[in-house]
């Protein structure tokens, strides 16, 4: 039996890294078409970096604060680390930096992001509070390609989550996060294999 070719994928994160964990776990499956070649953070103390180190992965911290306001210089360092690691695809997983055209152009079509709303509604921060304030009945998460505009790139996959009576932002966030953890590996697999097969997450409603 021939082995599944594994594309080297880098993960960029800034925080706890639960989506990174989901991707790392997926990559352990023999038939998953990716391997994680680097986990990079702009925050040296990000718990997600500790998790990746414990998983035996290559990690690097490139602290944006050391670059003061020179965003380009920081992104050049990030880009160099990605290329040195041999990354062919980059997954943003809670990477809390706005990217400049330097990185978005270099990685156009090869950089994915997960966002906790059904884009194009609620780009940016505090999506769960805003969904509750707006009174929406369906919320969810989106994986999309990264372009220059924040949370604006082409949508690759979405998982919908019902808003329940009495929901708090935290309760809703937790339910959306569970779907994120299924959606991101599913979409990455489909993206890498150019598959048109339905995604397998068990969300209330799925839109590929
Ligand atoms: C997730 O909700 C993701 O959608 C957003 O940032 C959060 C990161 O969480 N972009 P984690 O670090 O993956 O746990």
PDB file of C-alpha atoms and ligand atoms in Angstrom:
ATOM      1  CA  UNK A   1       0.000   0.000   0.000  1.00  0.00           C
ATOM      2  CA  UNK A   2       1.448   3.406  -0.925  1.00  0.00           C
ATOM      3  CA  UNK A   3       1.927   5.914   1.877  1.00  0.00           C
ATOM      4  CA  UNK A   4      -0.032   9.170   1.942  1.00  0.00           C
ATOM      5  CA  UNK A   5       2.264  12.048   0.897  1.00  0.00           C
ATOM      6  CA  UNK A   6       2.501  14.478   3.796  1.00  0.00           C
ATOM      7  CA  UNK A   7       2.721  18.187   3.049  1.00  0.00           C
ATOM      8  CA  UNK A   8       4.878  20.130   5.543  1.00  0.00           C
ATOM      9  CA  UNK A   9       2.561  22.528   7.372  1.00  0.00           C
ATOM     10  CA  UNK A  10       3.551  25.240   9.852  1.00  0.00           C
ATOM     11  CA  UNK A  11       1.241  26.493  12.582  1.00  0.00           C
ATOM     12  CA  UNK A  12       1.277  30.081  13.837  1.00  0.00           C
ATOM     13  CA  UNK A  13      -0.305  30.729  17.229  1.00  0.00           C
ATOM     14  CA  UNK A  14      -0.323  33.235  20.060  1.00  0.00           C
ATOM     15  CA  UNK A  15      -2.177  31.497  22.870  1.00  0.00           C
ATOM     16  CA  UNK A  16      -3.476  28.246  24.312  1.00  0.00           C
ATOM     17  CA  UNK A  17      -3.225  26.311  21.055  1.00  0.00           C
ATOM     18  CA  UNK A  18      -6.294  24.096  21.186  1.00  0.00           C
ATOM     19  CA  UNK A  19      -6.759  24.308  17.418  1.00  0.00           C
ATOM     20  CA  UNK A  20      -3.062  23.582  16.980  1.00  0.00           C
ATOM     21  CA  UNK A  21      -3.554  20.498  19.160  1.00  0.00           C
ATOM     22  CA  UNK A  22      -6.409  19.363  16.923  1.00  0.00           C
ATOM     23  CA  UNK A  23      -4.213  19.743  13.837  1.00  0.00           C
ATOM     24  CA  UNK A  24      -1.275  17.977  15.488  1.00  0.00           C
ATOM     25  CA  UNK A  25      -3.525  15.088  16.523  1.00  0.00           C
ATOM     26  CA  UNK A  26      -4.944  14.820  12.999  1.00  0.00           C
ATOM     27  CA  UNK A  27      -1.424  14.665  11.568  1.00  0.00           C
ATOM     28  CA  UNK A  28      -0.759  11.549  13.639  1.00  0.00           C
ATOM     29  CA  UNK A  29      -3.201   9.618  11.453  1.00  0.00           C
ATOM     30  CA  UNK A  30      -1.215   7.703   8.833  1.00  0.00           C
ATOM     31  CA  UNK A  31      -3.579   8.768   6.069  1.00  0.00           C
ATOM     32  CA  UNK A  32      -3.668  12.472   6.993  1.00  0.00           C
ATOM     33  CA  UNK A  33      -1.968  14.409   4.174  1.00  0.00           C
ATOM     34  CA  UNK A  34       0.074  16.781   6.382  1.00  0.00           C
ATOM     35  CA  UNK A  35       2.873  16.796   8.913  1.00  0.00           C
ATOM     36  CA  UNK A  36       3.629  19.722  11.212  1.00  0.00           C
ATOM     37  CA  UNK A  37       7.107  21.020  10.400  1.00  0.00           C
ATOM     38  CA  UNK A  38       7.063  24.025  12.758  1.00  0.00           C
ATOM     39  CA  UNK A  39       4.958  25.685  15.450  1.00  0.00           C
ATOM     40  CA  UNK A  40       5.780  29.376  15.640  1.00  0.00           C
ATOM     41  CA  UNK A  41       4.532  31.995  18.068  1.00  0.00           C
ATOM     42  CA  UNK A  42       4.930  35.728  18.410  1.00  0.00           C
ATOM     43  CA  UNK A  43       4.541  35.164  22.167  1.00  0.00           C
ATOM     44  CA  UNK A  44       7.386  33.263  23.825  1.00  0.00           C
ATOM     45  CA  UNK A  45       5.142  32.294  26.758  1.00  0.00           C
ATOM     46  CA  UNK A  46       2.239  30.977  24.672  1.00  0.00           C
ATOM     47  CA  UNK A  47       0.928  27.726  26.207  1.00  0.00           C
ATOM     48  CA  UNK A  48       0.544  26.412  22.659  1.00  0.00           C
ATOM     49  CA  UNK A  49       4.335  26.452  22.272  1.00  0.00           C
ATOM     50  CA  UNK A  50       4.753  24.304  25.404  1.00  0.00           C
ATOM     51  CA  UNK A  51       2.153  21.890  24.078  1.00  0.00           C
ATOM     52  CA  UNK A  52       3.974  21.636  20.726  1.00  0.00           C
ATOM     53  CA  UNK A  53       7.350  21.098  22.429  1.00  0.00           C
ATOM     54  CA  UNK A  54       5.818  18.362  24.563  1.00  0.00           C
ATOM     55  CA  UNK A  55       4.549  16.784  21.345  1.00  0.00           C
ATOM     56  CA  UNK A  56       8.145  16.698  20.119  1.00  0.00           C
ATOM     57  CA  UNK A  57       7.649  19.277  17.391  1.00  0.00           C
ATOM     58  CA  UNK A  58      10.043  21.966  16.260  1.00  0.00           C
ATOM     59  CA  UNK A  59       9.033  25.289  17.786  1.00  0.00           C
ATOM     60  CA  UNK A  60      10.224  28.863  17.574  1.00  0.00           C
ATOM     61  CA  UNK A  61       9.192  32.102  19.266  1.00  0.00           C
ATOM     62  CA  UNK A  62       9.666  35.338  17.344  1.00  0.00           C
ATOM     63  CA  UNK A  63       8.659  37.968  19.847  1.00  0.00           C
ATOM     64  CA  UNK A  64       7.028  40.884  18.029  1.00  0.00           C
ATOM     65  CA  UNK A  65       7.859  43.223  20.929  1.00  0.00           C
ATOM     66  CA  UNK A  66      11.559  42.990  20.076  1.00  0.00           C
ATOM     67  CA  UNK A  67      10.811  44.528  16.677  1.00  0.00           C
ATOM     68  CA  UNK A  68       9.077  47.585  18.150  1.00  0.00           C
ATOM     69  CA  UNK A  69       6.870  49.032  15.421  1.00  0.00           C
ATOM     70  CA  UNK A  70       8.722  47.440  12.520  1.00  0.00           C
ATOM     71  CA  UNK A  71       6.053  44.960  11.433  1.00  0.00           C
ATOM     72  CA  UNK A  72       7.872  44.172   8.196  1.00  0.00           C
ATOM     73  CA  UNK A  73      11.046  43.175  10.030  1.00  0.00           C
ATOM     74  CA  UNK A  74       9.045  40.874  12.306  1.00  0.00           C
ATOM     75  CA  UNK A  75       7.274  39.320   9.337  1.00  0.00           C
ATOM     76  CA  UNK A  76      10.566  38.867   7.480  1.00  0.00           C
ATOM     77  CA  UNK A  77      11.849  36.885  10.452  1.00  0.00           C
ATOM     78  CA  UNK A  78       8.640  34.824  10.531  1.00  0.00           C
ATOM     79  CA  UNK A  79       8.859  34.202   6.786  1.00  0.00           C
ATOM     80  CA  UNK A  80      12.492  33.095   7.070  1.00  0.00           C
ATOM     81  CA  UNK A  81      11.625  30.662   9.869  1.00  0.00           C
ATOM     82  CA  UNK A  82       8.738  29.238   7.825  1.00  0.00           C
ATOM     83  CA  UNK A  83      10.941  28.729   4.789  1.00  0.00           C
ATOM     84  CA  UNK A  84      13.847  27.318   6.822  1.00  0.00           C
ATOM     85  CA  UNK A  85      11.417  24.746   8.230  1.00  0.00           C
ATOM     86  CA  UNK A  86      10.343  23.809   4.692  1.00  0.00           C
ATOM     87  CA  UNK A  87       6.718  24.836   5.211  1.00  0.00           C
ATOM     88  CA  UNK A  88       4.545  24.645   2.120  1.00  0.00           C
ATOM     89  CA  UNK A  89       1.306  25.610   3.869  1.00  0.00           C
ATOM     90  CA  UNK A  90       0.706  27.771   6.941  1.00  0.00           C
ATOM     91  CA  UNK A  91      -2.211  27.387   9.345  1.00  0.00           C
ATOM     92  CA  UNK A  92      -2.999  30.341  11.568  1.00  0.00           C
ATOM     93  CA  UNK A  93      -4.504  28.988  14.785  1.00  0.00           C
ATOM     94  CA  UNK A  94      -5.211  31.851  17.133  1.00  0.00           C
ATOM     95  CA  UNK A  95      -2.355  33.966  15.784  1.00  0.00           C
ATOM     96  CA  UNK A  96      -3.252  37.369  17.170  1.00  0.00           C
ATOM     97  CA  UNK A  97      -1.260  39.598  14.814  1.00  0.00           C
ATOM     98  CA  UNK A  98      -2.643  41.481  11.856  1.00  0.00           C
ATOM     99  CA  UNK A  99      -0.581  40.475   8.855  1.00  0.00           C
ATOM    100  CA  UNK A 100       0.822  42.952   6.374  1.00  0.00           C
ATOM    101  CA  UNK A 101       0.892  42.372   2.609  1.00  0.00           C
ATOM    102  CA  UNK A 102       4.486  41.177   3.044  1.00  0.00           C
ATOM    103  CA  UNK A 103       3.313  37.822   4.445  1.00  0.00           C
ATOM    104  CA  UNK A 104      -0.118  37.626   2.836  1.00  0.00           C
ATOM    105  CA  UNK A 105       1.380  38.096  -0.634  1.00  0.00           C
ATOM    106  CA  UNK A 106       4.204  35.625  -0.095  1.00  0.00           C
ATOM    107  CA  UNK A 107       1.808  32.976   1.209  1.00  0.00           C
ATOM    108  CA  UNK A 108      -1.194  33.794  -0.980  1.00  0.00           C
ATOM    109  CA  UNK A 109      -3.325  30.681  -1.473  1.00  0.00           C
ATOM    110  CA  UNK A 110      -1.164  28.752   0.999  1.00  0.00           C
ATOM    111  CA  UNK A 111      -2.160  30.318   4.314  1.00  0.00           C
ATOM    112  CA  UNK A 112      -5.338  29.265   6.152  1.00  0.00           C
ATOM    113  CA  UNK A 113      -7.024  30.786   9.187  1.00  0.00           C
ATOM    114  CA  UNK A 114      -9.785  29.687  11.528  1.00  0.00           C
ATOM    115  CA  UNK A 115     -12.199  32.303  12.758  1.00  0.00           C
ATOM    116  CA  UNK A 116     -14.927  31.859  15.386  1.00  0.00           C
ATOM    117  CA  UNK A 117     -17.924  33.125  13.405  1.00  0.00           C
ATOM    118  CA  UNK A 118     -19.778  32.387  10.223  1.00  0.00           C
ATOM    119  CA  UNK A 119     -17.919  34.871   8.070  1.00  0.00           C
ATOM    120  CA  UNK A 120     -18.544  37.335   6.576  1.00  0.00           C
ATOM    121  CA  UNK A 121     -20.491  38.233   9.728  1.00  0.00           C
ATOM    122  CA  UNK A 122     -18.545  39.139  12.842  1.00  0.00           C
ATOM    123  CA  UNK A 123     -14.981  39.504  11.602  1.00  0.00           C
ATOM    124  CA  UNK A 124     -12.518  40.630  14.274  1.00  0.00           C
ATOM    125  CA  UNK A 125     -12.708  40.060  18.020  1.00  0.00           C
ATOM    126  CA  UNK A 126     -15.416  39.212  20.592  1.00  0.00           C
ATOM    127  CA  UNK A 127     -17.449  37.291  18.042  1.00  0.00           C
ATOM    128  CA  UNK A 128     -19.520  35.325  20.556  1.00  0.00           C
ATOM    129  CA  UNK A 129     -20.644  38.378  22.520  1.00  0.00           C
ATOM    130  CA  UNK A 130     -21.492  40.123  19.265  1.00  0.00           C
ATOM    131  CA  UNK A 131     -23.470  37.137  18.008  1.00  0.00           C
ATOM    132  CA  UNK A 132     -25.511  37.080  21.223  1.00  0.00           C
ATOM    133  CA  UNK A 133     -26.035  40.853  21.111  1.00  0.00           C
ATOM    134  CA  UNK A 134     -27.227  40.612  17.514  1.00  0.00           C
ATOM    135  CA  UNK A 135     -29.703  37.884  18.430  1.00  0.00           C
ATOM    136  CA  UNK A 136     -28.564  35.459  15.741  1.00  0.00           C
ATOM    137  CA  UNK A 137     -29.929  31.917  16.035  1.00  0.00           C
ATOM    138  CA  UNK A 138     -27.052  30.281  14.185  1.00  0.00           C
ATOM    139  CA  UNK A 139     -23.398  30.976  14.913  1.00  0.00           C
ATOM    140  CA  UNK A 140     -20.279  28.969  14.088  1.00  0.00           C
ATOM    141  CA  UNK A 141     -16.786  29.015  12.696  1.00  0.00           C
ATOM    142  CA  UNK A 142     -15.036  29.417   9.370  1.00  0.00           C
ATOM    143  CA  UNK A 143     -11.789  28.282   7.807  1.00  0.00           C
ATOM    144  CA  UNK A 144     -10.667  30.610   5.046  1.00  0.00           C
ATOM    145  CA  UNK A 145      -7.667  31.514   2.971  1.00  0.00           C
ATOM    146  CA  UNK A 146      -5.783  34.524   4.306  1.00  0.00           C
ATOM    147  CA  UNK A 147      -5.754  37.691   2.248  1.00  0.00           C
ATOM    148  CA  UNK A 148      -4.761  41.235   3.116  1.00  0.00           C
ATOM    149  CA  UNK A 149      -8.161  42.184   4.557  1.00  0.00           C
ATOM    150  CA  UNK A 150      -8.781  40.856   8.055  1.00  0.00           C
ATOM    151  CA  UNK A 151     -10.952  37.685   8.047  1.00  0.00           C
ATOM    152  CA  UNK A 152     -11.877  38.346   4.432  1.00  0.00           C
ATOM    153  CA  UNK A 153     -10.320  35.614   2.284  1.00  0.00           C
ATOM    154  CA  UNK A 154     -12.180  32.932   0.327  1.00  0.00           C
ATOM    155  CA  UNK A 155     -14.137  30.582   2.564  1.00  0.00           C
ATOM    156  CA  UNK A 156     -12.989  26.948   2.517  1.00  0.00           C
ATOM    157  CA  UNK A 157     -15.400  25.514   5.065  1.00  0.00           C
ATOM    158  CA  UNK A 158     -17.834  26.399   7.823  1.00  0.00           C
ATOM    159  CA  UNK A 159     -19.507  24.655  10.740  1.00  0.00           C
ATOM    160  CA  UNK A 160     -22.709  26.064  12.186  1.00  0.00           C
ATOM    161  CA  UNK A 161     -23.695  25.938  15.841  1.00  0.00           C
ATOM    162  CA  UNK A 162     -27.177  26.781  17.151  1.00  0.00           C
ATOM    163  CA  UNK A 163     -27.488  29.565  19.710  1.00  0.00           C
ATOM    164  CA  UNK A 164     -29.419  28.102  22.646  1.00  0.00           C
ATOM    165  CA  UNK A 165     -31.795  29.887  25.022  1.00  0.00           C
ATOM    166  CA  UNK A 166     -29.839  31.311  27.955  1.00  0.00           C
ATOM    167  CA  UNK A 167     -26.491  30.991  26.184  1.00  0.00           C
ATOM    168  CA  UNK A 168     -23.607  32.992  27.609  1.00  0.00           C
ATOM    169  CA  UNK A 169     -20.670  34.045  25.465  1.00  0.00           C
ATOM    170  CA  UNK A 170     -18.510  31.467  27.245  1.00  0.00           C
ATOM    171  CA  UNK A 171     -20.976  28.627  26.733  1.00  0.00           C
ATOM    172  CA  UNK A 172     -21.392  29.506  23.082  1.00  0.00           C
ATOM    173  CA  UNK A 173     -17.623  29.870  22.626  1.00  0.00           C
ATOM    174  CA  UNK A 174     -17.069  26.411  24.087  1.00  0.00           C
ATOM    175  CA  UNK A 175     -19.577  24.820  21.686  1.00  0.00           C
ATOM    176  CA  UNK A 176     -18.095  26.671  18.715  1.00  0.00           C
ATOM    177  CA  UNK A 177     -14.577  25.651  19.775  1.00  0.00           C
ATOM    178  CA  UNK A 178     -15.549  21.963  19.721  1.00  0.00           C
ATOM    179  CA  UNK A 179     -16.620  22.433  16.108  1.00  0.00           C
ATOM    180  CA  UNK A 180     -13.420  24.347  15.298  1.00  0.00           C
ATOM    181  CA  UNK A 181     -11.416  21.335  16.404  1.00  0.00           C
ATOM    182  CA  UNK A 182     -13.223  19.144  13.879  1.00  0.00           C
ATOM    183  CA  UNK A 183     -13.545  21.672  11.113  1.00  0.00           C
ATOM    184  CA  UNK A 184      -9.915  22.768  10.841  1.00  0.00           C
ATOM    185  CA  UNK A 185      -8.404  19.295  10.271  1.00  0.00           C
ATOM    186  CA  UNK A 186     -11.286  18.405   7.953  1.00  0.00           C
ATOM    187  CA  UNK A 187     -10.791  21.494   5.838  1.00  0.00           C
ATOM    188  CA  UNK A 188      -7.006  21.127   5.810  1.00  0.00           C
ATOM    189  CA  UNK A 189      -7.378  17.565   4.564  1.00  0.00           C
ATOM    190  CA  UNK A 190      -9.781  18.648   1.824  1.00  0.00           C
ATOM    191  CA  UNK A 191      -7.601  21.610   0.887  1.00  0.00           C
ATOM    192  CA  UNK A 192      -4.475  19.441   0.575  1.00  0.00           C
ATOM    193  CA  UNK A 193      -6.179  16.668  -1.351  1.00  0.00           C
ATOM    194  CA  UNK A 194      -8.379  19.038  -3.358  1.00  0.00           C
ATOM    195  CA  UNK A 195     -11.242  16.814  -2.281  1.00  0.00           C
ATOM    196  CA  UNK A 196     -14.854  17.625  -2.986  1.00  0.00           C
ATOM    197  CA  UNK A 197     -16.059  15.003  -0.492  1.00  0.00           C
ATOM    198  CA  UNK A 198     -18.350  16.237   2.277  1.00  0.00           C
ATOM    199  CA  UNK A 199     -16.600  17.212   5.492  1.00  0.00           C
ATOM    200  CA  UNK A 200     -17.246  14.962   8.443  1.00  0.00           C
ATOM    201  CA  UNK A 201     -17.716  17.324  11.400  1.00  0.00           C
ATOM    202  CA  UNK A 202     -20.955  16.595  13.222  1.00  0.00           C
ATOM    203  CA  UNK A 203     -22.089  20.203  13.444  1.00  0.00           C
ATOM    204  CA  UNK A 204     -25.778  21.018  13.319  1.00  0.00           C
ATOM    205  CA  UNK A 205     -25.268  22.268   9.819  1.00  0.00           C
ATOM    206  CA  UNK A 206     -22.227  22.144   7.616  1.00  0.00           C
ATOM    207  CA  UNK A 207     -21.493  24.227   4.603  1.00  0.00           C
ATOM    208  CA  UNK A 208     -18.474  23.200   2.599  1.00  0.00           C
TER     209      UNK A 208
HETATM  210  C1  LIG B   1     -10.036  30.243  18.277  1.00  0.00           C
HETATM  211  O1  LIG B   1     -11.332  30.549  18.683  1.00  0.00           O
HETATM  212  C2  LIG B   1      -9.837  30.608  16.840  1.00  0.00           C
HETATM  213  O2  LIG B   1     -10.993  30.471  16.074  1.00  0.00           O
HETATM  214  C3  LIG B   1      -9.441  32.062  16.917  1.00  0.00           C
HETATM  215  O3  LIG B   1      -8.647  32.166  18.071  1.00  0.00           O
HETATM  216  C4  LIG B   1      -9.005  31.112  18.970  1.00  0.00           C
HETATM  217  C5  LIG B   1      -7.738  30.373  19.249  1.00  0.00           C
HETATM  218  O4  LIG B   1      -7.922  29.385  20.227  1.00  0.00           O
HETATM  219  N1  LIG B   1      -8.778  32.497  15.714  1.00  0.00           N
HETATM  220  P1  LIG B   1      -6.836  28.274  20.423  1.00  0.00           P
HETATM  221  O5  LIG B   1      -5.529  28.978  20.753  1.00  0.00           O
HETATM  222  O6  LIG B   1      -6.739  27.481  19.175  1.00  0.00           O
HETATM  223  O7  LIG B   1      -7.319  27.440  21.578  1.00  0.00           O
END
